[in-house]
């Protein structure tokens, strides 16, 4: 990592770490769940959505372009979206992937 951009491999590792963190925090998110529906399963649904997305992303073979990682992760989230919160999350990820296009490395200018 250059400090300014993430390669596809680095991005995949960061996304996997974020997904693991949400999975570990799902019960805490469930406990404060009020949106989009106060049914106490937002954290669990988002974690399940990200696990499915990670499964798709982790099936990619090296070398990886950051845009390819984003697109595959977002598509996996769309296919595996659980509940309202998972589907909303998948749509946000699709927007991020669309903005990323086919970039080799992901930098702040893509995220902005």
PDB file of N, CA and C in Angstrom:
ATOM      1  N   UNK A   1       0.838  -1.173   0.000  1.00  0.00           N
ATOM      2  CA  UNK A   1       0.000   0.000   0.000  1.00  0.00           C
ATOM      3  C   UNK A   1       0.885   1.239   0.000  1.00  0.00           C
ATOM      4  N   UNK A   2       0.605   2.163  -0.903  1.00  0.00           N
ATOM      5  CA  UNK A   2       1.404   3.374  -1.024  1.00  0.00           C
ATOM      6  C   UNK A   2       1.035   4.423   0.013  1.00  0.00           C
ATOM      7  N   UNK A   3      -0.044   4.229   0.734  1.00  0.00           N
ATOM      8  CA  UNK A   3      -0.517   5.227   1.674  1.00  0.00           C
ATOM      9  C   UNK A   3      -1.599   6.104   1.083  1.00  0.00           C
ATOM     10  N   UNK A   4      -1.684   6.126  -0.231  1.00  0.00           N
ATOM     11  CA  UNK A   4      -2.694   6.939  -0.897  1.00  0.00           C
ATOM     12  C   UNK A   4      -3.719   6.106  -1.648  1.00  0.00           C
ATOM     13  N   UNK A   5      -3.367   4.885  -1.965  1.00  0.00           N
ATOM     14  CA  UNK A   5      -4.284   4.007  -2.702  1.00  0.00           C
ATOM     15  C   UNK A   5      -4.239   2.600  -2.128  1.00  0.00           C
ATOM     16  N   UNK A   6      -5.260   1.826  -2.462  1.00  0.00           N
ATOM     17  CA  UNK A   6      -5.301   0.406  -2.109  1.00  0.00           C
ATOM     18  C   UNK A   6      -5.324  -0.407  -3.392  1.00  0.00           C
ATOM     19  N   UNK A   7      -4.488  -1.418  -3.451  1.00  0.00           N
ATOM     20  CA  UNK A   7      -4.548  -2.366  -4.564  1.00  0.00           C
ATOM     21  C   UNK A   7      -5.786  -3.239  -4.378  1.00  0.00           C
ATOM     22  N   UNK A   8      -6.104  -4.023  -5.378  1.00  0.00           N
ATOM     23  CA  UNK A   8      -7.234  -4.941  -5.258  1.00  0.00           C
ATOM     24  C   UNK A   8      -7.054  -5.917  -4.109  1.00  0.00           C
ATOM     25  N   UNK A   9      -5.841  -6.414  -3.941  1.00  0.00           N
ATOM     26  CA  UNK A   9      -5.558  -7.358  -2.862  1.00  0.00           C
ATOM     27  C   UNK A   9      -5.713  -6.687  -1.500  1.00  0.00           C
ATOM     28  N   UNK A  10      -5.208  -5.463  -1.371  1.00  0.00           N
ATOM     29  CA  UNK A  10      -5.337  -4.728  -0.112  1.00  0.00           C
ATOM     30  C   UNK A  10      -6.793  -4.376   0.176  1.00  0.00           C
ATOM     31  N   UNK A  11      -7.518  -4.005  -0.866  1.00  0.00           N
ATOM     32  CA  UNK A  11      -8.935  -3.678  -0.701  1.00  0.00           C
ATOM     33  C   UNK A  11      -9.720  -4.900  -0.248  1.00  0.00           C
ATOM     34  N   UNK A  12      -9.427  -6.048  -0.849  1.00  0.00           N
ATOM     35  CA  UNK A  12     -10.115  -7.280  -0.449  1.00  0.00           C
ATOM     36  C   UNK A  12      -9.857  -7.588   1.027  1.00  0.00           C
ATOM     37  N   UNK A  13      -8.628  -7.409   1.474  1.00  0.00           N
ATOM     38  CA  UNK A  13      -8.302  -7.657   2.884  1.00  0.00           C
ATOM     39  C   UNK A  13      -9.037  -6.675   3.796  1.00  0.00           C
ATOM     40  N   UNK A  14      -9.113  -5.412   3.394  1.00  0.00           N
ATOM     41  CA  UNK A  14      -9.808  -4.405   4.202  1.00  0.00           C
ATOM     42  C   UNK A  14     -11.302  -4.697   4.283  1.00  0.00           C
ATOM     43  N   UNK A  15     -11.900  -5.071   3.160  1.00  0.00           N
ATOM     44  CA  UNK A  15     -13.330  -5.393   3.144  1.00  0.00           C
ATOM     45  C   UNK A  15     -13.612  -6.615   4.012  1.00  0.00           C
ATOM     46  N   UNK A  16     -12.761  -7.615   3.917  1.00  0.00           N
ATOM     47  CA  UNK A  16     -12.936  -8.823   4.727  1.00  0.00           C
ATOM     48  C   UNK A  16     -12.861  -8.478   6.215  1.00  0.00           C
ATOM     49  N   UNK A  17     -11.915  -7.630   6.578  1.00  0.00           N
ATOM     50  CA  UNK A  17     -11.778  -7.212   7.974  1.00  0.00           C
ATOM     51  C   UNK A  17     -13.016  -6.450   8.445  1.00  0.00           C
ATOM     52  N   UNK A  18     -13.530  -5.559   7.612  1.00  0.00           N
ATOM     53  CA  UNK A  18     -14.738  -4.803   7.967  1.00  0.00           C
ATOM     54  C   UNK A  18     -15.938  -5.731   8.129  1.00  0.00           C
ATOM     55  N   UNK A  19     -16.046  -6.709   7.254  1.00  0.00           N
ATOM     56  CA  UNK A  19     -17.140  -7.676   7.344  1.00  0.00           C
ATOM     57  C   UNK A  19     -17.040  -8.490   8.634  1.00  0.00           C
ATOM     58  N   UNK A  20     -15.831  -8.906   8.969  1.00  0.00           N
ATOM     59  CA  UNK A  20     -15.618  -9.654  10.214  1.00  0.00           C
ATOM     60  C   UNK A  20     -15.997  -8.809  11.429  1.00  0.00           C
ATOM     61  N   UNK A  21     -15.661  -7.519  11.387  1.00  0.00           N
ATOM     62  CA  UNK A  21     -15.993  -6.623  12.496  1.00  0.00           C
ATOM     63  C   UNK A  21     -17.506  -6.479  12.640  1.00  0.00           C
ATOM     64  N   UNK A  22     -18.203  -6.314  11.526  1.00  0.00           N
ATOM     65  CA  UNK A  22     -19.662  -6.207  11.596  1.00  0.00           C
ATOM     66  C   UNK A  22     -20.272  -7.509  12.113  1.00  0.00           C
ATOM     67  N   UNK A  23     -19.750  -8.635  11.677  1.00  0.00           N
ATOM     68  CA  UNK A  23     -20.255  -9.919  12.166  1.00  0.00           C
ATOM     69  C   UNK A  23     -20.094 -10.006  13.686  1.00  0.00           C
ATOM     70  N   UNK A  24     -18.933  -9.577  14.192  1.00  0.00           N
ATOM     71  CA  UNK A  24     -18.692  -9.610  15.634  1.00  0.00           C
ATOM     72  C   UNK A  24     -19.575  -8.612  16.388  1.00  0.00           C
ATOM     73  N   UNK A  25     -20.004  -7.563  15.713  1.00  0.00           N
ATOM     74  CA  UNK A  25     -20.809  -6.506  16.339  1.00  0.00           C
ATOM     75  C   UNK A  25     -22.298  -6.615  16.039  1.00  0.00           C
ATOM     76  N   UNK A  26     -22.714  -7.644  15.338  1.00  0.00           N
ATOM     77  CA  UNK A  26     -24.104  -7.743  14.868  1.00  0.00           C
ATOM     78  C   UNK A  26     -25.118  -7.662  16.006  1.00  0.00           C
ATOM     79  N   UNK A  27     -24.848  -8.335  17.119  1.00  0.00           N
ATOM     80  CA  UNK A  27     -25.812  -8.307  18.231  1.00  0.00           C
ATOM     81  C   UNK A  27     -25.940  -6.906  18.823  1.00  0.00           C
ATOM     82  N   UNK A  28     -24.839  -6.175  18.881  1.00  0.00           N
ATOM     83  CA  UNK A  28     -24.898  -4.802  19.390  1.00  0.00           C
ATOM     84  C   UNK A  28     -25.716  -3.918  18.451  1.00  0.00           C
ATOM     85  N   UNK A  29     -25.548  -4.113  17.149  1.00  0.00           N
ATOM     86  CA  UNK A  29     -26.339  -3.347  16.178  1.00  0.00           C
ATOM     87  C   UNK A  29     -27.808  -3.750  16.275  1.00  0.00           C
ATOM     88  N   UNK A  30     -28.069  -5.036  16.417  1.00  0.00           N
ATOM     89  CA  UNK A  30     -29.457  -5.498  16.584  1.00  0.00           C
ATOM     90  C   UNK A  30     -30.126  -4.818  17.780  1.00  0.00           C
ATOM     91  N   UNK A  31     -29.366  -4.624  18.844  1.00  0.00           N
ATOM     92  CA  UNK A  31     -29.923  -4.054  20.078  1.00  0.00           C
ATOM     93  C   UNK A  31     -30.340  -2.594  19.929  1.00  0.00           C
ATOM     94  N   UNK A  32     -29.720  -1.876  18.998  1.00  0.00           N
ATOM     95  CA  UNK A  32     -30.073  -0.463  18.807  1.00  0.00           C
ATOM     96  C   UNK A  32     -30.868  -0.242  17.526  1.00  0.00           C
ATOM     97  N   UNK A  33     -31.306  -1.318  16.922  1.00  0.00           N
ATOM     98  CA  UNK A  33     -31.993  -1.288  15.634  1.00  0.00           C
ATOM     99  C   UNK A  33     -33.301  -0.499  15.686  1.00  0.00           C
ATOM    100  N   UNK A  34     -33.363   0.579  14.910  1.00  0.00           N
ATOM    101  CA  UNK A  34     -34.611   1.329  14.757  1.00  0.00           C
ATOM    102  C   UNK A  34     -34.926   1.628  13.292  1.00  0.00           C
ATOM    103  N   UNK A  35     -33.951   1.426  12.379  1.00  0.00           N
ATOM    104  CA  UNK A  35     -34.158   1.747  10.968  1.00  0.00           C
ATOM    105  C   UNK A  35     -33.628   0.609  10.123  1.00  0.00           C
ATOM    106  N   UNK A  36     -34.221   0.230   9.057  1.00  0.00           N
ATOM    107  CA  UNK A  36     -35.433   0.811   8.475  1.00  0.00           C
ATOM    108  C   UNK A  36     -36.713   0.330   9.154  1.00  0.00           C
ATOM    109  N   UNK A  37     -36.628  -0.776   9.890  1.00  0.00           N
ATOM    110  CA  UNK A  37     -37.780  -1.299  10.631  1.00  0.00           C
ATOM    111  C   UNK A  37     -37.258  -1.705  12.011  1.00  0.00           C
ATOM    112  N   UNK A  38     -37.895  -1.310  13.107  1.00  0.00           N
ATOM    113  CA  UNK A  38     -37.392  -1.642  14.439  1.00  0.00           C
ATOM    114  C   UNK A  38     -37.697  -3.088  14.841  1.00  0.00           C
ATOM    115  N   UNK A  39     -37.098  -4.034  14.136  1.00  0.00           N
ATOM    116  CA  UNK A  39     -37.392  -5.446  14.389  1.00  0.00           C
ATOM    117  C   UNK A  39     -36.210  -6.209  14.986  1.00  0.00           C
ATOM    118  N   UNK A  40     -35.125  -5.510  15.313  1.00  0.00           N
ATOM    119  CA  UNK A  40     -34.022  -6.131  16.023  1.00  0.00           C
ATOM    120  C   UNK A  40     -33.152  -7.070  15.228  1.00  0.00           C
ATOM    121  N   UNK A  41     -33.147  -6.960  13.894  1.00  0.00           N
ATOM    122  CA  UNK A  41     -32.302  -7.869  13.121  1.00  0.00           C
ATOM    123  C   UNK A  41     -31.424  -7.164  12.088  1.00  0.00           C
ATOM    124  N   UNK A  42     -31.303  -5.859  12.187  1.00  0.00           N
ATOM    125  CA  UNK A  42     -30.510  -5.120  11.203  1.00  0.00           C
ATOM    126  C   UNK A  42     -29.052  -5.570  11.191  1.00  0.00           C
ATOM    127  N   UNK A  43     -28.438  -5.698  12.350  1.00  0.00           N
ATOM    128  CA  UNK A  43     -27.043  -6.131  12.405  1.00  0.00           C
ATOM    129  C   UNK A  43     -26.856  -7.523  11.836  1.00  0.00           C
ATOM    130  N   UNK A  44     -27.736  -8.435  12.201  1.00  0.00           N
ATOM    131  CA  UNK A  44     -27.653  -9.811  11.695  1.00  0.00           C
ATOM    132  C   UNK A  44     -27.846  -9.855  10.186  1.00  0.00           C
ATOM    133  N   UNK A  45     -28.811  -9.083   9.682  1.00  0.00           N
ATOM    134  CA  UNK A  45     -29.067  -9.069   8.240  1.00  0.00           C
ATOM    135  C   UNK A  45     -27.912  -8.447   7.460  1.00  0.00           C
ATOM    136  N   UNK A  46     -27.357  -7.354   7.982  1.00  0.00           N
ATOM    137  CA  UNK A  46     -26.229  -6.729   7.299  1.00  0.00           C
ATOM    138  C   UNK A  46     -25.004  -7.638   7.331  1.00  0.00           C
ATOM    139  N   UNK A  47     -24.766  -8.299   8.454  1.00  0.00           N
ATOM    140  CA  UNK A  47     -23.628  -9.210   8.557  1.00  0.00           C
ATOM    141  C   UNK A  47     -23.781 -10.383   7.591  1.00  0.00           C
ATOM    142  N   UNK A  48     -24.979 -10.949   7.493  1.00  0.00           N
ATOM    143  CA  UNK A  48     -25.216 -12.056   6.558  1.00  0.00           C
ATOM    144  C   UNK A  48     -25.022 -11.597   5.116  1.00  0.00           C
ATOM    145  N   UNK A  49     -25.466 -10.389   4.820  1.00  0.00           N
ATOM    146  CA  UNK A  49     -25.293  -9.832   3.478  1.00  0.00           C
ATOM    147  C   UNK A  49     -23.812  -9.691   3.147  1.00  0.00           C
ATOM    148  N   UNK A  50     -23.039  -9.157   4.080  1.00  0.00           N
ATOM    149  CA  UNK A  50     -21.609  -8.975   3.828  1.00  0.00           C
ATOM    150  C   UNK A  50     -20.864 -10.299   3.758  1.00  0.00           C
ATOM    151  N   UNK A  51     -21.282 -11.289   4.525  1.00  0.00           N
ATOM    152  CA  UNK A  51     -20.638 -12.609   4.422  1.00  0.00           C
ATOM    153  C   UNK A  51     -20.843 -13.189   3.027  1.00  0.00           C
ATOM    154  N   UNK A  52     -22.049 -13.081   2.505  1.00  0.00           N
ATOM    155  CA  UNK A  52     -22.327 -13.567   1.147  1.00  0.00           C
ATOM    156  C   UNK A  52     -21.496 -12.792   0.132  1.00  0.00           C
ATOM    157  N   UNK A  53     -21.421 -11.485   0.309  1.00  0.00           N
ATOM    158  CA  UNK A  53     -20.632 -10.648  -0.593  1.00  0.00           C
ATOM    159  C   UNK A  53     -19.159 -11.045  -0.537  1.00  0.00           C
ATOM    160  N   UNK A  54     -18.653 -11.301   0.663  1.00  0.00           N
ATOM    161  CA  UNK A  54     -17.259 -11.722   0.812  1.00  0.00           C
ATOM    162  C   UNK A  54     -17.006 -13.067   0.151  1.00  0.00           C
ATOM    163  N   UNK A  55     -17.946 -13.984   0.252  1.00  0.00           N
ATOM    164  CA  UNK A  55     -17.782 -15.280  -0.412  1.00  0.00           C
ATOM    165  C   UNK A  55     -17.575 -15.092  -1.910  1.00  0.00           C
ATOM    166  N   UNK A  56     -18.352 -14.217  -2.523  1.00  0.00           N
ATOM    167  CA  UNK A  56     -18.183 -13.932  -3.953  1.00  0.00           C
ATOM    168  C   UNK A  56     -16.814 -13.302  -4.210  1.00  0.00           C
ATOM    169  N   UNK A  57     -16.465 -12.322  -3.402  1.00  0.00           N
ATOM    170  CA  UNK A  57     -15.218 -11.593  -3.587  1.00  0.00           C
ATOM    171  C   UNK A  57     -14.003 -12.490  -3.372  1.00  0.00           C
ATOM    172  N   UNK A  58     -14.059 -13.352  -2.365  1.00  0.00           N
ATOM    173  CA  UNK A  58     -12.914 -14.208  -2.060  1.00  0.00           C
ATOM    174  C   UNK A  58     -12.690 -15.286  -3.111  1.00  0.00           C
ATOM    175  N   UNK A  59     -13.676 -15.520  -3.967  1.00  0.00           N
ATOM    176  CA  UNK A  59     -13.517 -16.494  -5.052  1.00  0.00           C
ATOM    177  C   UNK A  59     -12.700 -15.933  -6.215  1.00  0.00           C
ATOM    178  N   UNK A  60     -12.453 -14.622  -6.215  1.00  0.00           N
ATOM    179  CA  UNK A  60     -11.661 -14.012  -7.284  1.00  0.00           C
ATOM    180  C   UNK A  60     -10.220 -14.494  -7.211  1.00  0.00           C
ATOM    181  N   UNK A  61      -9.606 -14.639  -8.371  1.00  0.00           N
ATOM    182  CA  UNK A  61      -8.212 -15.052  -8.429  1.00  0.00           C
ATOM    183  C   UNK A  61      -7.315 -13.848  -8.656  1.00  0.00           C
ATOM    184  N   UNK A  62      -6.098 -13.926  -8.122  1.00  0.00           N
ATOM    185  CA  UNK A  62      -5.096 -12.872  -8.305  1.00  0.00           C
ATOM    186  C   UNK A  62      -4.650 -12.862  -9.767  1.00  0.00           C
ATOM    187  N   UNK A  63      -4.181 -11.757 -10.301  1.00  0.00           N
ATOM    188  CA  UNK A  63      -4.116 -10.431  -9.701  1.00  0.00           C
ATOM    189  C   UNK A  63      -5.485  -9.766  -9.703  1.00  0.00           C
ATOM    190  N   UNK A  64      -5.673  -8.889  -8.759  1.00  0.00           N
ATOM    191  CA  UNK A  64      -6.973  -8.244  -8.581  1.00  0.00           C
ATOM    192  C   UNK A  64      -6.884  -6.743  -8.821  1.00  0.00           C
ATOM    193  N   UNK A  65      -7.813  -6.227  -9.584  1.00  0.00           N
ATOM    194  CA  UNK A  65      -7.973  -4.782  -9.711  1.00  0.00           C
ATOM    195  C   UNK A  65      -9.001  -4.350  -8.673  1.00  0.00           C
ATOM    196  N   UNK A  66      -8.811  -3.175  -8.110  1.00  0.00           N
ATOM    197  CA  UNK A  66      -9.731  -2.688  -7.079  1.00  0.00           C
ATOM    198  C   UNK A  66     -11.156  -2.598  -7.601  1.00  0.00           C
ATOM    199  N   UNK A  67     -11.332  -2.142  -8.830  1.00  0.00           N
ATOM    200  CA  UNK A  67     -12.670  -2.054  -9.412  1.00  0.00           C
ATOM    201  C   UNK A  67     -13.339  -3.405  -9.516  1.00  0.00           C
ATOM    202  N   UNK A  68     -12.552  -4.421  -9.857  1.00  0.00           N
ATOM    203  CA  UNK A  68     -13.068  -5.794  -9.947  1.00  0.00           C
ATOM    204  C   UNK A  68     -13.517  -6.281  -8.568  1.00  0.00           C
ATOM    205  N   UNK A  69     -12.741  -5.980  -7.550  1.00  0.00           N
ATOM    206  CA  UNK A  69     -13.088  -6.371  -6.180  1.00  0.00           C
ATOM    207  C   UNK A  69     -14.391  -5.700  -5.755  1.00  0.00           C
ATOM    208  N   UNK A  70     -14.489  -4.389  -5.978  1.00  0.00           N
ATOM    209  CA  UNK A  70     -15.708  -3.660  -5.607  1.00  0.00           C
ATOM    210  C   UNK A  70     -16.932  -4.209  -6.330  1.00  0.00           C
ATOM    211  N   UNK A  71     -16.802  -4.425  -7.633  1.00  0.00           N
ATOM    212  CA  UNK A  71     -17.947  -4.897  -8.425  1.00  0.00           C
ATOM    213  C   UNK A  71     -18.404  -6.278  -7.975  1.00  0.00           C
ATOM    214  N   UNK A  72     -17.467  -7.171  -7.729  1.00  0.00           N
ATOM    215  CA  UNK A  72     -17.820  -8.527  -7.322  1.00  0.00           C
ATOM    216  C   UNK A  72     -18.409  -8.537  -5.915  1.00  0.00           C
ATOM    217  N   UNK A  73     -17.836  -7.742  -5.026  1.00  0.00           N
ATOM    218  CA  UNK A  73     -18.355  -7.628  -3.662  1.00  0.00           C
ATOM    219  C   UNK A  73     -19.788  -7.094  -3.683  1.00  0.00           C
ATOM    220  N   UNK A  74     -20.023  -6.050  -4.457  1.00  0.00           N
ATOM    221  CA  UNK A  74     -21.360  -5.449  -4.537  1.00  0.00           C
ATOM    222  C   UNK A  74     -22.372  -6.418  -5.140  1.00  0.00           C
ATOM    223  N   UNK A  75     -21.964  -7.128  -6.172  1.00  0.00           N
ATOM    224  CA  UNK A  75     -22.863  -8.105  -6.803  1.00  0.00           C
ATOM    225  C   UNK A  75     -23.208  -9.217  -5.815  1.00  0.00           C
ATOM    226  N   UNK A  76     -22.230  -9.675  -5.054  1.00  0.00           N
ATOM    227  CA  UNK A  76     -22.485 -10.689  -4.035  1.00  0.00           C
ATOM    228  C   UNK A  76     -23.439 -10.194  -2.965  1.00  0.00           C
ATOM    229  N   UNK A  77     -23.313  -8.912  -2.594  1.00  0.00           N
ATOM    230  CA  UNK A  77     -24.234  -8.334  -1.606  1.00  0.00           C
ATOM    231  C   UNK A  77     -25.648  -8.264  -2.167  1.00  0.00           C
ATOM    232  N   UNK A  78     -25.764  -7.929  -3.434  1.00  0.00           N
ATOM    233  CA  UNK A  78     -27.086  -7.866  -4.061  1.00  0.00           C
ATOM    234  C   UNK A  78     -27.731  -9.249  -4.075  1.00  0.00           C
ATOM    235  N   UNK A  79     -26.966 -10.264  -4.468  1.00  0.00           N
ATOM    236  CA  UNK A  79     -27.500 -11.629  -4.513  1.00  0.00           C
ATOM    237  C   UNK A  79     -27.831 -12.153  -3.120  1.00  0.00           C
ATOM    238  N   UNK A  80     -27.050 -11.726  -2.122  1.00  0.00           N
ATOM    239  CA  UNK A  80     -27.217 -12.264  -0.774  1.00  0.00           C
ATOM    240  C   UNK A  80     -27.877 -11.323   0.205  1.00  0.00           C
ATOM    241  N   UNK A  81     -28.459 -10.239  -0.286  1.00  0.00           N
ATOM    242  CA  UNK A  81     -29.078  -9.250   0.594  1.00  0.00           C
ATOM    243  C   UNK A  81     -30.144  -9.872   1.485  1.00  0.00           C
ATOM    244  N   UNK A  82     -30.025  -9.641   2.788  1.00  0.00           N
ATOM    245  CA  UNK A  82     -30.982 -10.179   3.757  1.00  0.00           C
ATOM    246  C   UNK A  82     -31.764  -9.032   4.389  1.00  0.00           C
ATOM    247  N   UNK A  83     -33.063  -9.122   4.357  1.00  0.00           N
ATOM    248  CA  UNK A  83     -33.903  -8.110   4.979  1.00  0.00           C
ATOM    249  C   UNK A  83     -33.763  -6.749   4.317  1.00  0.00           C
ATOM    250  N   UNK A  84     -34.503  -5.797   4.840  1.00  0.00           N
ATOM    251  CA  UNK A  84     -34.449  -4.438   4.294  1.00  0.00           C
ATOM    252  C   UNK A  84     -33.050  -3.852   4.383  1.00  0.00           C
ATOM    253  N   UNK A  85     -32.412  -4.006   5.534  1.00  0.00           N
ATOM    254  CA  UNK A  85     -31.102  -3.390   5.729  1.00  0.00           C
ATOM    255  C   UNK A  85     -30.048  -3.995   4.813  1.00  0.00           C
ATOM    256  N   UNK A  86     -30.113  -5.290   4.561  1.00  0.00           N
ATOM    257  CA  UNK A  86     -29.162  -5.917   3.655  1.00  0.00           C
ATOM    258  C   UNK A  86     -29.336  -5.452   2.220  1.00  0.00           C
ATOM    259  N   UNK A  87     -30.574  -5.288   1.800  1.00  0.00           N
ATOM    260  CA  UNK A  87     -30.836  -4.811   0.437  1.00  0.00           C
ATOM    261  C   UNK A  87     -30.408  -3.351   0.301  1.00  0.00           C
ATOM    262  N   UNK A  88     -30.693  -2.536   1.321  1.00  0.00           N
ATOM    263  CA  UNK A  88     -30.248  -1.139   1.294  1.00  0.00           C
ATOM    264  C   UNK A  88     -28.723  -1.079   1.237  1.00  0.00           C
ATOM    265  N   UNK A  89     -28.060  -1.890   2.035  1.00  0.00           N
ATOM    266  CA  UNK A  89     -26.601  -1.949   2.024  1.00  0.00           C
ATOM    267  C   UNK A  89     -26.085  -2.360   0.651  1.00  0.00           C
ATOM    268  N   UNK A  90     -26.708  -3.355   0.038  1.00  0.00           N
ATOM    269  CA  UNK A  90     -26.252  -3.814  -1.279  1.00  0.00           C
ATOM    270  C   UNK A  90     -26.375  -2.706  -2.318  1.00  0.00           C
ATOM    271  N   UNK A  91     -27.419  -1.908  -2.232  1.00  0.00           N
ATOM    272  CA  UNK A  91     -27.586  -0.810  -3.187  1.00  0.00           C
ATOM    273  C   UNK A  91     -26.507   0.257  -2.985  1.00  0.00           C
ATOM    274  N   UNK A  92     -26.141   0.518  -1.754  1.00  0.00           N
ATOM    275  CA  UNK A  92     -25.049   1.459  -1.477  1.00  0.00           C
ATOM    276  C   UNK A  92     -23.736   0.940  -2.050  1.00  0.00           C
ATOM    277  N   UNK A  93     -23.498  -0.348  -1.887  1.00  0.00           N
ATOM    278  CA  UNK A  93     -22.273  -0.946  -2.416  1.00  0.00           C
ATOM    279  C   UNK A  93     -22.255  -0.937  -3.938  1.00  0.00           C
ATOM    280  N   UNK A  94     -23.413  -1.143  -4.565  1.00  0.00           N
ATOM    281  CA  UNK A  94     -23.481  -1.064  -6.025  1.00  0.00           C
ATOM    282  C   UNK A  94     -23.131   0.339  -6.505  1.00  0.00           C
ATOM    283  N   UNK A  95     -23.596   1.362  -5.796  1.00  0.00           N
ATOM    284  CA  UNK A  95     -23.240   2.732  -6.151  1.00  0.00           C
ATOM    285  C   UNK A  95     -21.750   2.985  -6.014  1.00  0.00           C
ATOM    286  N   UNK A  96     -21.147   2.463  -4.951  1.00  0.00           N
ATOM    287  CA  UNK A  96     -19.709   2.598  -4.759  1.00  0.00           C
ATOM    288  C   UNK A  96     -18.952   1.896  -5.882  1.00  0.00           C
ATOM    289  N   UNK A  97     -19.389   0.699  -6.233  1.00  0.00           N
ATOM    290  CA  UNK A  97     -18.732  -0.051  -7.305  1.00  0.00           C
ATOM    291  C   UNK A  97     -18.864   0.674  -8.641  1.00  0.00           C
ATOM    292  N   UNK A  98     -20.016   1.235  -8.896  1.00  0.00           N
ATOM    293  CA  UNK A  98     -20.214   1.976 -10.143  1.00  0.00           C
ATOM    294  C   UNK A  98     -19.265   3.167 -10.203  1.00  0.00           C
ATOM    295  N   UNK A  99     -19.115   3.863  -9.094  1.00  0.00           N
ATOM    296  CA  UNK A  99     -18.193   4.995  -9.036  1.00  0.00           C
ATOM    297  C   UNK A  99     -16.747   4.572  -9.205  1.00  0.00           C
ATOM    298  N   UNK A 100     -16.422   3.364  -8.744  1.00  0.00           N
ATOM    299  CA  UNK A 100     -15.061   2.857  -8.864  1.00  0.00           C
ATOM    300  C   UNK A 100     -14.699   2.424 -10.266  1.00  0.00           C
ATOM    301  N   UNK A 101     -15.698   2.062 -11.038  1.00  0.00           N
ATOM    302  CA  UNK A 101     -15.438   1.653 -12.419  1.00  0.00           C
ATOM    303  C   UNK A 101     -14.455   0.508 -12.502  1.00  0.00           C
ATOM    304  N   UNK A 102     -13.468   0.672 -13.349  1.00  0.00           N
ATOM    305  CA  UNK A 102     -12.486  -0.386 -13.585  1.00  0.00           C
ATOM    306  C   UNK A 102     -11.100   0.000 -13.085  1.00  0.00           C
ATOM    307  N   UNK A 103     -11.036   0.741 -11.985  1.00  0.00           N
ATOM    308  CA  UNK A 103      -9.751   1.208 -11.475  1.00  0.00           C
ATOM    309  C   UNK A 103      -8.879   0.043 -11.020  1.00  0.00           C
ATOM    310  N   UNK A 104      -7.577   0.208 -11.216  1.00  0.00           N
ATOM    311  CA  UNK A 104      -6.617  -0.779 -10.723  1.00  0.00           C
ATOM    312  C   UNK A 104      -6.433  -0.631  -9.217  1.00  0.00           C
ATOM    313  N   UNK A 105      -6.260   0.612  -8.781  1.00  0.00           N
ATOM    314  CA  UNK A 105      -6.050   0.926  -7.371  1.00  0.00           C
ATOM    315  C   UNK A 105      -7.118   1.910  -6.924  1.00  0.00           C
ATOM    316  N   UNK A 106      -7.541   1.783  -5.682  1.00  0.00           N
ATOM    317  CA  UNK A 106      -8.600   2.635  -5.151  1.00  0.00           C
ATOM    318  C   UNK A 106      -7.992   3.752  -4.319  1.00  0.00           C
ATOM    319  N   UNK A 107      -8.317   4.990  -4.688  1.00  0.00           N
ATOM    320  CA  UNK A 107      -7.837   6.149  -3.950  1.00  0.00           C
ATOM    321  C   UNK A 107      -8.989   7.033  -3.528  1.00  0.00           C
ATOM    322  N   UNK A 108      -8.664   8.065  -2.801  1.00  0.00           N
ATOM    323  CA  UNK A 108      -9.670   8.979  -2.292  1.00  0.00           C
ATOM    324  C   UNK A 108     -10.498   9.646  -3.366  1.00  0.00           C
ATOM    325  N   UNK A 109      -9.895   9.911  -4.522  1.00  0.00           N
ATOM    326  CA  UNK A 109     -10.643  10.573  -5.592  1.00  0.00           C
ATOM    327  C   UNK A 109     -11.781   9.708  -6.112  1.00  0.00           C
ATOM    328  N   UNK A 110     -11.636   8.413  -6.052  1.00  0.00           N
ATOM    329  CA  UNK A 110     -12.711   7.504  -6.477  1.00  0.00           C
ATOM    330  C   UNK A 110     -13.815   7.494  -5.426  1.00  0.00           C
ATOM    331  N   UNK A 111     -13.438   7.479  -4.174  1.00  0.00           N
ATOM    332  CA  UNK A 111     -14.419   7.438  -3.092  1.00  0.00           C
ATOM    333  C   UNK A 111     -15.170   8.751  -2.940  1.00  0.00           C
ATOM    334  N   UNK A 112     -14.520   9.834  -3.324  1.00  0.00           N
ATOM    335  CA  UNK A 112     -15.173  11.152  -3.213  1.00  0.00           C
ATOM    336  C   UNK A 112     -16.220  11.240  -4.265  1.00  0.00           C
TER     337      UNK A 112
END
